Each structure stands twice: as structure tokens, then as C-alpha cells.
Coordinates of N, CA and C in Angstrom, one line a residue:
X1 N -47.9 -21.4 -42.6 CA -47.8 -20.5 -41.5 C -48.1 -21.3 -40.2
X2 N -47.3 -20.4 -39.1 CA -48.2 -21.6 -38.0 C -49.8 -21.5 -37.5
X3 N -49.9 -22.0 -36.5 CA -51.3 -22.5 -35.9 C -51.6 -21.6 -34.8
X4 N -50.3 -21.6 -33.9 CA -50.6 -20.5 -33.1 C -50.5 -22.0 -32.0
X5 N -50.1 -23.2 -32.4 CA -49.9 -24.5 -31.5 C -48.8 -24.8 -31.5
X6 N -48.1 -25.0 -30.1 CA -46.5 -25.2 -30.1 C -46.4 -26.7 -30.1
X7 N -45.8 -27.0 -31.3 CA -45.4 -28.3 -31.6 C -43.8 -28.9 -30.6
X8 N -43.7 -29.7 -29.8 CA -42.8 -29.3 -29.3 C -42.1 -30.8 -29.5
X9 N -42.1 -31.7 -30.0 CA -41.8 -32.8 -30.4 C -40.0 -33.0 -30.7
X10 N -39.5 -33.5 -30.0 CA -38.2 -33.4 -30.6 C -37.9 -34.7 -31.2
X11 N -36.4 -34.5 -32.3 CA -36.0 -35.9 -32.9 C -34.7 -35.4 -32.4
X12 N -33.7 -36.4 -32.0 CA -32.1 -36.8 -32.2 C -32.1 -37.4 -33.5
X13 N -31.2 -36.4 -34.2 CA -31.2 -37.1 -35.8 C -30.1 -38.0 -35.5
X14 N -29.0 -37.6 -35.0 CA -27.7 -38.1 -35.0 C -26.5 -37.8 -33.8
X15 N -25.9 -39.1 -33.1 CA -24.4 -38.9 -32.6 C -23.6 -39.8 -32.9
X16 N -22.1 -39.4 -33.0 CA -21.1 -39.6 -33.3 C -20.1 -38.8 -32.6
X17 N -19.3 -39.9 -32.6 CA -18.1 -39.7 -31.2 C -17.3 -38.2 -31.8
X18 N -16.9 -37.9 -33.1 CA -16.2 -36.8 -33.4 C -17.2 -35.2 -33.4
X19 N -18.6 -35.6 -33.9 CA -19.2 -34.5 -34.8 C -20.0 -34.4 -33.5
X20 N -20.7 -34.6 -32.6 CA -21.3 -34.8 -31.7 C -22.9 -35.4 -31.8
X21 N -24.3 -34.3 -31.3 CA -25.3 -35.0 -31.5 C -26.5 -33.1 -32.1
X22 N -27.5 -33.8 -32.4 CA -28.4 -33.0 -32.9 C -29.5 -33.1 -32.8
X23 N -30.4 -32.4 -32.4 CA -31.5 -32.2 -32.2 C -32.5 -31.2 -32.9
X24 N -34.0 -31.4 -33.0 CA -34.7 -30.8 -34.2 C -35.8 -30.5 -33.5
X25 N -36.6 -29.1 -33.4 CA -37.6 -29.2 -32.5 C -38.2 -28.0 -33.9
X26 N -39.9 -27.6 -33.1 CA -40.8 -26.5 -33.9 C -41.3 -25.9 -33.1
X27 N -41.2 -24.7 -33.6 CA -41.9 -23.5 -32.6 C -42.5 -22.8 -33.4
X28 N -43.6 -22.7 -33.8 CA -44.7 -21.8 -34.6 C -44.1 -22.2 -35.7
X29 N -43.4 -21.7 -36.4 CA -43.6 -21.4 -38.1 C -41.5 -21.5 -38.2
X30 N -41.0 -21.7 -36.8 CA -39.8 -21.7 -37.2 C -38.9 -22.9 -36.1
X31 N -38.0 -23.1 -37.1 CA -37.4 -24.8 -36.9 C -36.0 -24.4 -35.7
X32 N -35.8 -25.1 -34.8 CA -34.7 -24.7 -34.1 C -33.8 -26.1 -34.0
X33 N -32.5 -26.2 -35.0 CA -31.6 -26.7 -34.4 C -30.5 -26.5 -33.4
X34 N -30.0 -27.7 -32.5 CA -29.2 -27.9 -31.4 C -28.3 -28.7 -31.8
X35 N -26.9 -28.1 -32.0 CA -25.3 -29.2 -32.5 C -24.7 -29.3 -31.0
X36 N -24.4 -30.3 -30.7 CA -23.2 -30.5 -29.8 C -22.2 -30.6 -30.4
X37 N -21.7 -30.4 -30.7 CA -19.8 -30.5 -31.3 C -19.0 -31.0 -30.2
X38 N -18.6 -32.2 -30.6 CA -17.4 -32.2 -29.9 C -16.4 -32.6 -30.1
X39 N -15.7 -32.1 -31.4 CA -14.5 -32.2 -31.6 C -13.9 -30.4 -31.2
X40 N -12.5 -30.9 -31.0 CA -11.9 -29.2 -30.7 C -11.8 -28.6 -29.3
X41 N -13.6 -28.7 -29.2 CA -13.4 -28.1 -27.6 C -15.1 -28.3 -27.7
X42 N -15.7 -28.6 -26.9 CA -17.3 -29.0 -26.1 C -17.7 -27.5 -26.2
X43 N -18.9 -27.6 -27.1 CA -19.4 -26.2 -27.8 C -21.0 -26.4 -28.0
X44 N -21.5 -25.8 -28.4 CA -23.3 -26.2 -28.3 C -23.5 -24.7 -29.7
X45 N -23.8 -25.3 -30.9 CA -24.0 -24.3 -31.6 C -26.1 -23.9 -31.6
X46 N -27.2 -23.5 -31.7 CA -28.2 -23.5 -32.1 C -28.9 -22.3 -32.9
X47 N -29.5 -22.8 -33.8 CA -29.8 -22.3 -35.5 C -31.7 -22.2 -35.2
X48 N -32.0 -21.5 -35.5 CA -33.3 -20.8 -35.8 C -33.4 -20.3 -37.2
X49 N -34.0 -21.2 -37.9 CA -34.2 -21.0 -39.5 C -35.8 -20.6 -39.4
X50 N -36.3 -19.9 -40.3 CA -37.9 -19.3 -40.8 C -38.0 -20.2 -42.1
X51 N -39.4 -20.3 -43.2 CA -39.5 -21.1 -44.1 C -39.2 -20.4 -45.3
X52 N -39.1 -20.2 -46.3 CA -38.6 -20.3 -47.5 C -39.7 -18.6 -47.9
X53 N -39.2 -17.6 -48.6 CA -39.9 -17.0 -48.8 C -40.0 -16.4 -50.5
X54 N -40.7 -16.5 -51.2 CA -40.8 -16.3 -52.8 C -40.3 -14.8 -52.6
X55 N -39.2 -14.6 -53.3 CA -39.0 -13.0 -54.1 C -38.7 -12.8 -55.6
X56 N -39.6 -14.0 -56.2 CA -39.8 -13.5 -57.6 C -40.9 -12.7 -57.8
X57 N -41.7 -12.1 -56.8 CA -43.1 -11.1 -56.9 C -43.1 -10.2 -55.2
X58 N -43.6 -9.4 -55.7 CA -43.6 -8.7 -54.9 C -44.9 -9.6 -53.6
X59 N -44.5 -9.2 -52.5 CA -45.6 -10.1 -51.4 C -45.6 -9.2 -50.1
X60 N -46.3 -10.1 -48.9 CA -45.8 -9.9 -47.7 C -45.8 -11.4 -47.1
X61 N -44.7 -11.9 -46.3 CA -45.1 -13.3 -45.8 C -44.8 -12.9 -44.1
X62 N -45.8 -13.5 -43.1 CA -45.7 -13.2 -42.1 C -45.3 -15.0 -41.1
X63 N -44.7 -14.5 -40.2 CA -44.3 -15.8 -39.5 C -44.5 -16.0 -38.1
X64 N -44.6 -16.6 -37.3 CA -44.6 -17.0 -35.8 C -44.1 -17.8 -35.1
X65 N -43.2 -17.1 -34.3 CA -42.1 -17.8 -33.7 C -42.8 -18.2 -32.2
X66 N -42.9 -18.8 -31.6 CA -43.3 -19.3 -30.2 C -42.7 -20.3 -29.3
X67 N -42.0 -19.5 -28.3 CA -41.7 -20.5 -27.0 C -40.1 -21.2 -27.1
X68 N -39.6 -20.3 -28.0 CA -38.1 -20.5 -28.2 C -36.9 -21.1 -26.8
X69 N -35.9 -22.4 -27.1 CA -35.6 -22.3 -26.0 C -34.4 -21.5 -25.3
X70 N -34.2 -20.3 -25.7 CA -33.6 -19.4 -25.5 C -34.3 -18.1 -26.3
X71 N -33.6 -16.7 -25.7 CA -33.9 -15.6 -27.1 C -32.9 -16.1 -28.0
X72 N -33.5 -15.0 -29.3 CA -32.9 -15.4 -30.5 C -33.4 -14.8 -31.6
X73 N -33.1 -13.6 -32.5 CA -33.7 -13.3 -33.5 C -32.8 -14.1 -34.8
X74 N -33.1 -13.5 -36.1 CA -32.7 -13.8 -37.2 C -31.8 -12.4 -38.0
X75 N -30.5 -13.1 -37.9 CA -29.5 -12.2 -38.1 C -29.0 -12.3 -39.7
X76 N -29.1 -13.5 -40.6 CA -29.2 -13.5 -41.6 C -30.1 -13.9 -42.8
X77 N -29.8 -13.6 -44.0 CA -30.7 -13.6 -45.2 C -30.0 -14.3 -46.0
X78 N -30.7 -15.9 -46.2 CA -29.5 -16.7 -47.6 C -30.6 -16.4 -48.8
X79 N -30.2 -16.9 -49.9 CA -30.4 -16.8 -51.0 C -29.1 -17.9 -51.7
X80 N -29.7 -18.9 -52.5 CA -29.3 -20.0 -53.3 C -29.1 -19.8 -54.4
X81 N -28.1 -19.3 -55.1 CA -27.6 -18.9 -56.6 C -27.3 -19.8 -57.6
X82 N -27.3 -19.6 -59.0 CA -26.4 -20.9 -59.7 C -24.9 -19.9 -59.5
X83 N -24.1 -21.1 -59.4 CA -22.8 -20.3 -59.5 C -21.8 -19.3 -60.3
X84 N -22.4 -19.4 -61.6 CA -22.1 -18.4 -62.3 C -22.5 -16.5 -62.3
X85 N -23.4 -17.1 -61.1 CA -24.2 -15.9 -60.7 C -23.2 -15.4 -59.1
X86 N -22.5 -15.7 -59.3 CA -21.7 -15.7 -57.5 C -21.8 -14.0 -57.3
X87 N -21.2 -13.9 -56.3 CA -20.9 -12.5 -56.0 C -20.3 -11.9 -56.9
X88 N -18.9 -12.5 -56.9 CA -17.8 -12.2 -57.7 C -17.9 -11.9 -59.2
X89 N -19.3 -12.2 -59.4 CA -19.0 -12.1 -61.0 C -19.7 -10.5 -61.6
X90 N -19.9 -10.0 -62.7 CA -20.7 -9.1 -63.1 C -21.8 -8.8 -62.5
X91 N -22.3 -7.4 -61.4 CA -22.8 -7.1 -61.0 C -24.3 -7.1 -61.4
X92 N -25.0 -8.1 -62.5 CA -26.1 -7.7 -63.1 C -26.8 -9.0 -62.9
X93 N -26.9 -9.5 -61.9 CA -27.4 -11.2 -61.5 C -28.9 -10.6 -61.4
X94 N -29.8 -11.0 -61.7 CA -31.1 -11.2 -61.5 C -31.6 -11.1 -60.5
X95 N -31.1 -12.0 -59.2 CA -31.5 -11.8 -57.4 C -30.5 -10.1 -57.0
X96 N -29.8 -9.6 -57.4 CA -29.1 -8.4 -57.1 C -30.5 -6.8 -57.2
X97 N -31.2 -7.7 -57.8 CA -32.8 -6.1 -57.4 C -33.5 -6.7 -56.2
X98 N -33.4 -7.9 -55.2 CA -34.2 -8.2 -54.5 C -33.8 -6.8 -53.4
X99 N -34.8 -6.4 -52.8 CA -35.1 -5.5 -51.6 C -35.9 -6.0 -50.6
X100 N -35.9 -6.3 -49.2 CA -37.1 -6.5 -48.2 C -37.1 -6.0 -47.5
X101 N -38.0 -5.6 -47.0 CA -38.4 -5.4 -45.7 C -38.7 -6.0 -43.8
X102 N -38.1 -6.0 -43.0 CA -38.8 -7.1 -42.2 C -39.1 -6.1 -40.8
X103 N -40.5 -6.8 -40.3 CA -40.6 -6.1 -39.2 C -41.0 -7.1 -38.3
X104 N -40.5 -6.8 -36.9 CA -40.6 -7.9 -36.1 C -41.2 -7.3 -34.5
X105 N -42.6 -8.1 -33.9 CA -43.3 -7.9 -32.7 C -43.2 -9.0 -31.6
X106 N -42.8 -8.1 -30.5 CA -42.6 -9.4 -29.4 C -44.0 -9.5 -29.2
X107 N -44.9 -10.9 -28.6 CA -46.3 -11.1 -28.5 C -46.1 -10.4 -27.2
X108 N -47.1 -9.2 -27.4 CA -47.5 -8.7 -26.3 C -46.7 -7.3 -26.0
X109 N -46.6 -7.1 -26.6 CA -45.2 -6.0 -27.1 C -45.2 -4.8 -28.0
X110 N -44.7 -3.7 -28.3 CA -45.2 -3.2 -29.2 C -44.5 -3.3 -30.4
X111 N -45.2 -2.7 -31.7 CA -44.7 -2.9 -32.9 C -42.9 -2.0 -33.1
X112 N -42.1 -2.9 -34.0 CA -40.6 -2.3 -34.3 C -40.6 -1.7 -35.3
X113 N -39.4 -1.1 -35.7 CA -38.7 -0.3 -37.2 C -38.6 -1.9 -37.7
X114 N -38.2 -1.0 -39.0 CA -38.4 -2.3 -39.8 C -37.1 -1.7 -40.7
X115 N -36.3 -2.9 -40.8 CA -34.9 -3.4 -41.2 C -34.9 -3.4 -42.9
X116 N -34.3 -2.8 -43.6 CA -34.2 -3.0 -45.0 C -33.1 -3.8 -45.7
X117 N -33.4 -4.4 -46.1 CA -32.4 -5.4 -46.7 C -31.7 -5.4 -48.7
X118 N -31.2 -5.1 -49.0 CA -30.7 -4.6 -50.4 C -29.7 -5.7 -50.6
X119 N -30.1 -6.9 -51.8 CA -29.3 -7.7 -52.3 C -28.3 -7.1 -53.0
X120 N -28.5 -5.9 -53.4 CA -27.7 -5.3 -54.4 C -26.3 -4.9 -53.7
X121 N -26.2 -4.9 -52.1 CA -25.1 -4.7 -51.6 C -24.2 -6.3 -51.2
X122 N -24.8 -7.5 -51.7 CA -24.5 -8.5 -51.2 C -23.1 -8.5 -51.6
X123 N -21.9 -8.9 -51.2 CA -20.7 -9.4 -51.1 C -19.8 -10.4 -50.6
X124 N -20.8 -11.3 -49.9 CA -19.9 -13.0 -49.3 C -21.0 -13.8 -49.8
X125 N -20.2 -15.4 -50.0 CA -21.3 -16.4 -50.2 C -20.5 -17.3 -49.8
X126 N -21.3 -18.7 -50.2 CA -20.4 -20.0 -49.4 C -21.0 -21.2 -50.2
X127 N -20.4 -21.8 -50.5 CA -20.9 -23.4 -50.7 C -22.2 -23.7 -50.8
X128 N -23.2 -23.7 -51.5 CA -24.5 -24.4 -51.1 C -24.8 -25.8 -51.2
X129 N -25.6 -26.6 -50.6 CA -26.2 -27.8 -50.8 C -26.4 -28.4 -52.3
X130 N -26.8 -27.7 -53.3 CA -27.5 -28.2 -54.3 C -26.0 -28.1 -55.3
X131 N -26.0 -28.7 -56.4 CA -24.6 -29.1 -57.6 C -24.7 -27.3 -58.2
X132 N -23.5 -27.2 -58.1 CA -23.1 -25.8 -59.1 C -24.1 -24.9 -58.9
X133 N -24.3 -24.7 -57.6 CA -24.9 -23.3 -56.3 C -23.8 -22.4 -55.5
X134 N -24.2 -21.5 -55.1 CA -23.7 -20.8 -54.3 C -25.0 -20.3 -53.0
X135 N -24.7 -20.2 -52.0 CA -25.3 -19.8 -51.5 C -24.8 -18.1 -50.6
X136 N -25.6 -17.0 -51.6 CA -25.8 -15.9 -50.5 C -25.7 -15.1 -49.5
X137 N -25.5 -14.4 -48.9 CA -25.7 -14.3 -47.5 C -25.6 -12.7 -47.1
X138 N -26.6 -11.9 -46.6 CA -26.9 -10.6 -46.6 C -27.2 -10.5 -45.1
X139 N -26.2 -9.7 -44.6 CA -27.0 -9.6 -43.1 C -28.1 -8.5 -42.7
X140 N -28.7 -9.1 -41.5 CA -30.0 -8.6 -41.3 C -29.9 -8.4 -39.6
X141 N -29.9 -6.7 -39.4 CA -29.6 -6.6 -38.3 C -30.7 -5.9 -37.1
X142 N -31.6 -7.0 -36.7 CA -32.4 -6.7 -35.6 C -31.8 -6.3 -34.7
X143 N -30.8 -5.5 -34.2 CA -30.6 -4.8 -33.1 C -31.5 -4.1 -32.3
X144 N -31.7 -3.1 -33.4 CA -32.9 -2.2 -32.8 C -33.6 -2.4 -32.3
X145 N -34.5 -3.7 -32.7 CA -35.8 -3.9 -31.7 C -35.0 -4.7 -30.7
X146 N -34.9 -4.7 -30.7 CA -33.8 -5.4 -29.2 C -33.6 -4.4 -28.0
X147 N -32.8 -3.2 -28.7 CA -32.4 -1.9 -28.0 C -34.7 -1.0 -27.8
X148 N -35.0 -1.2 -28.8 CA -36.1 -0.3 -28.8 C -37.5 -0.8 -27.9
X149 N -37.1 -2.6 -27.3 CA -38.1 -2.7 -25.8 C -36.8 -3.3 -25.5
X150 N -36.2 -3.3 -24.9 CA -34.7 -3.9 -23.7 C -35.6 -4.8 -22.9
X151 N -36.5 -4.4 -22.7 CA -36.9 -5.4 -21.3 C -38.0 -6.7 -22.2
X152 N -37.4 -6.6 -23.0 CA -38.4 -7.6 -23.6 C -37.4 -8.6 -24.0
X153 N -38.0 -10.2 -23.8 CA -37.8 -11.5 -23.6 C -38.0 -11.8 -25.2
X154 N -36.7 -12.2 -26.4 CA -37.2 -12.3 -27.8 C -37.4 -14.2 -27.6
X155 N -38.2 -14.4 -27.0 CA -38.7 -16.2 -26.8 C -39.9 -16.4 -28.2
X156 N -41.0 -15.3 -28.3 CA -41.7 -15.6 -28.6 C -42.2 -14.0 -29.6
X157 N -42.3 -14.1 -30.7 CA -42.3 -13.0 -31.4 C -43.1 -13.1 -32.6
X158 N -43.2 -12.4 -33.7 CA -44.4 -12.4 -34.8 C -43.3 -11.9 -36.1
X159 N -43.1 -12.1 -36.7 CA -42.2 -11.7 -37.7 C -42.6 -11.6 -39.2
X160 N -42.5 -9.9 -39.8 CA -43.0 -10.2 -41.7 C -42.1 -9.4 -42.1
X161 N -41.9 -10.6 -43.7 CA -41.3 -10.2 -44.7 C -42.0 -9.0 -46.1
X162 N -41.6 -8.4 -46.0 CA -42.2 -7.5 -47.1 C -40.9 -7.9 -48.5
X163 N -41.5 -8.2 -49.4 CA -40.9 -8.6 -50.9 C -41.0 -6.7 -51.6
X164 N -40.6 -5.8 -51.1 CA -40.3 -4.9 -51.6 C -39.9 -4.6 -53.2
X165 N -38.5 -5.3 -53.1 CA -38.5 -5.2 -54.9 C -38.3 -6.1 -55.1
X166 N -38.9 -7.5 -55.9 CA -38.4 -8.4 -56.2 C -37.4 -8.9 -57.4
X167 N -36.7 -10.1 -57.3 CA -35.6 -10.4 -58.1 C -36.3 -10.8 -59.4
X168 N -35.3 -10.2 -60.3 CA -35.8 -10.2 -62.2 C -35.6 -11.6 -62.6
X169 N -36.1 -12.3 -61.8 CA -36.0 -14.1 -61.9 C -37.6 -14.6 -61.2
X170 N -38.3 -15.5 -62.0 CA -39.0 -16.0 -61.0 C -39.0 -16.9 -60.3
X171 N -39.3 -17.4 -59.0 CA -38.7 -18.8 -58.9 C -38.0 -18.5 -57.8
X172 N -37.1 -17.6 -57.5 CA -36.5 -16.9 -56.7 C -37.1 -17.2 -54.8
X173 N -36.0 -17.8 -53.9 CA -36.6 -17.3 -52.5 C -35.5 -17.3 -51.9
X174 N -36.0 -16.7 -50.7 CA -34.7 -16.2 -49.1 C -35.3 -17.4 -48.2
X175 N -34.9 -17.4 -47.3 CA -35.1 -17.5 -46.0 C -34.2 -16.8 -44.7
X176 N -34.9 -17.0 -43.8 CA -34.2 -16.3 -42.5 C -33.3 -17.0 -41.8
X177 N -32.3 -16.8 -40.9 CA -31.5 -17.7 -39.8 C -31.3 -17.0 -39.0
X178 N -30.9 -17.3 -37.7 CA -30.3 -16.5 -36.6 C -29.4 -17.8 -35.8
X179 N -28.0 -17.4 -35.1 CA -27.3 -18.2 -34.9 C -27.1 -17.7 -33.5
X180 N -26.4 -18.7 -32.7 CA -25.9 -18.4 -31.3 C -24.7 -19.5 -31.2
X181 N -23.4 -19.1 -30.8 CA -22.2 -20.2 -30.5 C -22.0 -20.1 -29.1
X182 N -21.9 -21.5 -28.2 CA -21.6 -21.0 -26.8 C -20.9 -22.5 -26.3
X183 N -20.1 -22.1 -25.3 CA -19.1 -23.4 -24.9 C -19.9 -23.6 -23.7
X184 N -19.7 -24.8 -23.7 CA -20.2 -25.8 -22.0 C -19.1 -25.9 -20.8
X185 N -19.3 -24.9 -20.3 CA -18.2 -24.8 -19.3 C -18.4 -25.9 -18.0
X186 N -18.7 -27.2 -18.2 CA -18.9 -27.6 -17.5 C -18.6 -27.7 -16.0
X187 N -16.8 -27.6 -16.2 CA -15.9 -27.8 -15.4 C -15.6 -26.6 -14.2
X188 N -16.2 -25.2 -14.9 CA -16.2 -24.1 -14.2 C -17.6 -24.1 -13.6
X189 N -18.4 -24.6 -13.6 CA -19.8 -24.3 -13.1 C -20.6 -23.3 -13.7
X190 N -20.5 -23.2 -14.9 CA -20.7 -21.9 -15.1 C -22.1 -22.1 -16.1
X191 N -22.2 -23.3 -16.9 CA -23.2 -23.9 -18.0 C -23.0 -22.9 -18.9
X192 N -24.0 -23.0 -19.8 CA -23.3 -22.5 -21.0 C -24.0 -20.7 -21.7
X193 N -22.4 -20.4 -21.8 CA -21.9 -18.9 -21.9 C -22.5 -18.8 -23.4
X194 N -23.4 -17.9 -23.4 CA -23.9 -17.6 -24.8 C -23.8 -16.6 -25.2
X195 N -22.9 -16.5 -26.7 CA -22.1 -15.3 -27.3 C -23.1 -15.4 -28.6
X196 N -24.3 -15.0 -28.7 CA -24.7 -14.7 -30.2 C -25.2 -13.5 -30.2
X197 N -26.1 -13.6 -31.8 CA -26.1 -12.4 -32.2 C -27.3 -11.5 -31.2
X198 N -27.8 -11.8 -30.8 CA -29.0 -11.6 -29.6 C -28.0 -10.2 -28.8
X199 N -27.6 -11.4 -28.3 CA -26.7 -10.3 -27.1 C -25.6 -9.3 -27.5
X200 N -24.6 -9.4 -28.2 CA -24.0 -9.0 -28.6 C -24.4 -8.0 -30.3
X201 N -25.0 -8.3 -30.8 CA -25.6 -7.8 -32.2 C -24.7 -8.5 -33.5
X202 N -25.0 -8.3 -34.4 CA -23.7 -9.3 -35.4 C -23.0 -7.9 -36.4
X203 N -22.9 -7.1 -35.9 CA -21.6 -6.0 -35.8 C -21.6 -5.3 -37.5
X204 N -23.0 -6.1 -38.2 CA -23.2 -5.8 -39.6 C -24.1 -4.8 -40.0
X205 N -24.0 -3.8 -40.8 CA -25.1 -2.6 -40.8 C -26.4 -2.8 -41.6
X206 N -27.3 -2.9 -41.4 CA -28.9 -2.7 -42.2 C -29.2 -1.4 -41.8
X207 N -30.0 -0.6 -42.7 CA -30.6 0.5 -42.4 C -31.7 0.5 -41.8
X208 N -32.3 1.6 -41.0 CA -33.1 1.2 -40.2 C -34.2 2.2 -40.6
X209 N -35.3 2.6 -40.9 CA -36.4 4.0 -40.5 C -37.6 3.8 -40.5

């Protein structure tokens, strides 16, 4: 968990003339990548990932986000499958009882509703990293607290996972993401126009109470 100390250290992992360049920074307890893309069209994508959270047992894990360089919540939930476990297959996968909870406080702010999450409604996945994986994907929609303090700046916030029902597997973990896509208008003066899920919301339903 973090320290409550903003690590602010950045690395340039990588550029190249097609794919562009990347950057890696820490803010409390969560990691924020920056892609330049530039193939296609001059685009700036950045990623706010949380760390790894066990739902083979019931728990609470709590996180801290600080000093973000933009707002930004976390709009989805992956989960890393063997692939025979895909979406697509027989409804009775092991990770399909996961349930969480998440509730999220701006510092200095008051406490939100808290977002329920049901693996059991999962229906998209995608490619994962690891040989003969799937990886997950269950959205998770902080709108609310967004709408329920408006005047509040999501830079710096406190974030817990509640492992509500956990998956009939042990071994089992999620993690969080939140995304933002925005073009560099350089040419218009305009710098760069940010369409993520912050602003706009990611148009996916979680229940809320």
C-alpha cells in the first residue's frame, strides 16, 4: 500500500518512430502510464492501473492514489483466465462467483456509494499476456461519485476494494484500470482535448446503493 509519499520519478521506457514514446510514473499505490502514438494520427493515450487484488477469499484492500497528472478514476476490472475458462464457454467458471465492492473518497472530501461489481455478468474478454489466457473485463462505473461532489478535483483520492463473494478458485486476483484517449491538436492551439471516461462516463452500467 502506499506511504502517503509521492514518488514522482519518472522512466522513458521507449521511442520509436512508428509506436511513439512512453512514460512510467507513481502516485501512492497507483502506476500511471503515458503512450504517445504516433502512427495514424498524434494521440496521447494515459492508463492508471491499481495493484493486484486476491479474490480467492473474501477481504478488503484499500489503495491511494495521490497527485495524479490529470483526473482520472478507474473504469475497469480485468481478471486473467485460462482460456478454456473464456466467456464464451459454459457458464460455471470458477472466477464467475467473484462479487466486489468499491468505494472511492476524494482526500478531503466526503465518503461515496459504492459500485458493485458481479463477474457473473462478465461478457467481453481479450488476449492476455500470459500462454493460453484470456483476459476479462467487467466495467466499473464511478460515475456517481463524480456526479455526487461535481466540484471535486479526482487528482487525489483513497480507493477500497471489498472481495464480497469470492471466486471458487484460489489464487484468483483483479486489478483496477481507468483510461483517457485524447489527440494533440497542436496545429489548432488547442493542446490536448481529453475524451475519457472521467468526463464523459464509460456509458457501462454498475449498480449503485
Amino acid at each position: 500500500m502506499g506511504s502517503g509519499i509521492r514518488i514522482s520519478a519518472i522512466m522513458v521506457l521507449a521511442c520509436a518512430p512508428l509506436a511513439g514514446c512512453q512514460t512510467v510514473s507513481m502516485h501512492g499505490d497507483a502506476k500511471w502510464v503515458t503512450r504517445h502514438q504516433q502512427w495514424f494520427q498524434l494521440a496521447t493515450v494515459d492508463t492508471l492501473s491499481l495493484p493486484a487484488v486476491d479474490v480467492g477469499r473474501r477481504g478488503v484492500s484499500s489503495f491511494r492514489v495521490r497527485d495524479l497528472p490529470m483526473p482520472l478514476l478507474p473504469d475497469t476490472v480485468y481478471m486473467d483466465v485460462p482460456e478454456d475458462e473464456d466467456v464464451g464457454s459454459a457458464r460455471t467458471q470458477p472466477w464467475r462467483t467473484v462479487v466486489l465492492r468499491v468505494w472511492i473518497e476524494a482526500v478531503g472530501g466526503p465518503p461515496t456509494s459504492a459500485a458493485e461489481i458481479a463477474f457473473a455478468d462478465a461478457n467481453w474478454s481479450m488476449p492476455a499476456n500470459g500462454w493460453g489466457q484470456r483476459r476479462v473485463a467487467v466495467p466499473l462505473d464511478l460515475v456517481g461519485a463524480r456526479e455526487s461532489c461535481a466540484d471535486t478535483d479526482w487528482r487525489s483520492y483513497d480507493l477500497t476494494v471489498e472481495v464480497f463473494a469470492p471466486s471458487g478458485r484460489v489464487g484468483d486476483t483483479v486489478w483496477l484500470e481507468g483510461s483517457a484517449v485524447s489527440r494533440d491538436s497542436v496545429s489548432a492551439g488547442t493542446g490536448r482535448d481529453v475524451a475519457g471516461s472521467l468526463r464523459a462516463g464509460n456509458g457501462r452500467g454498475a449498480s449503485w446503493f
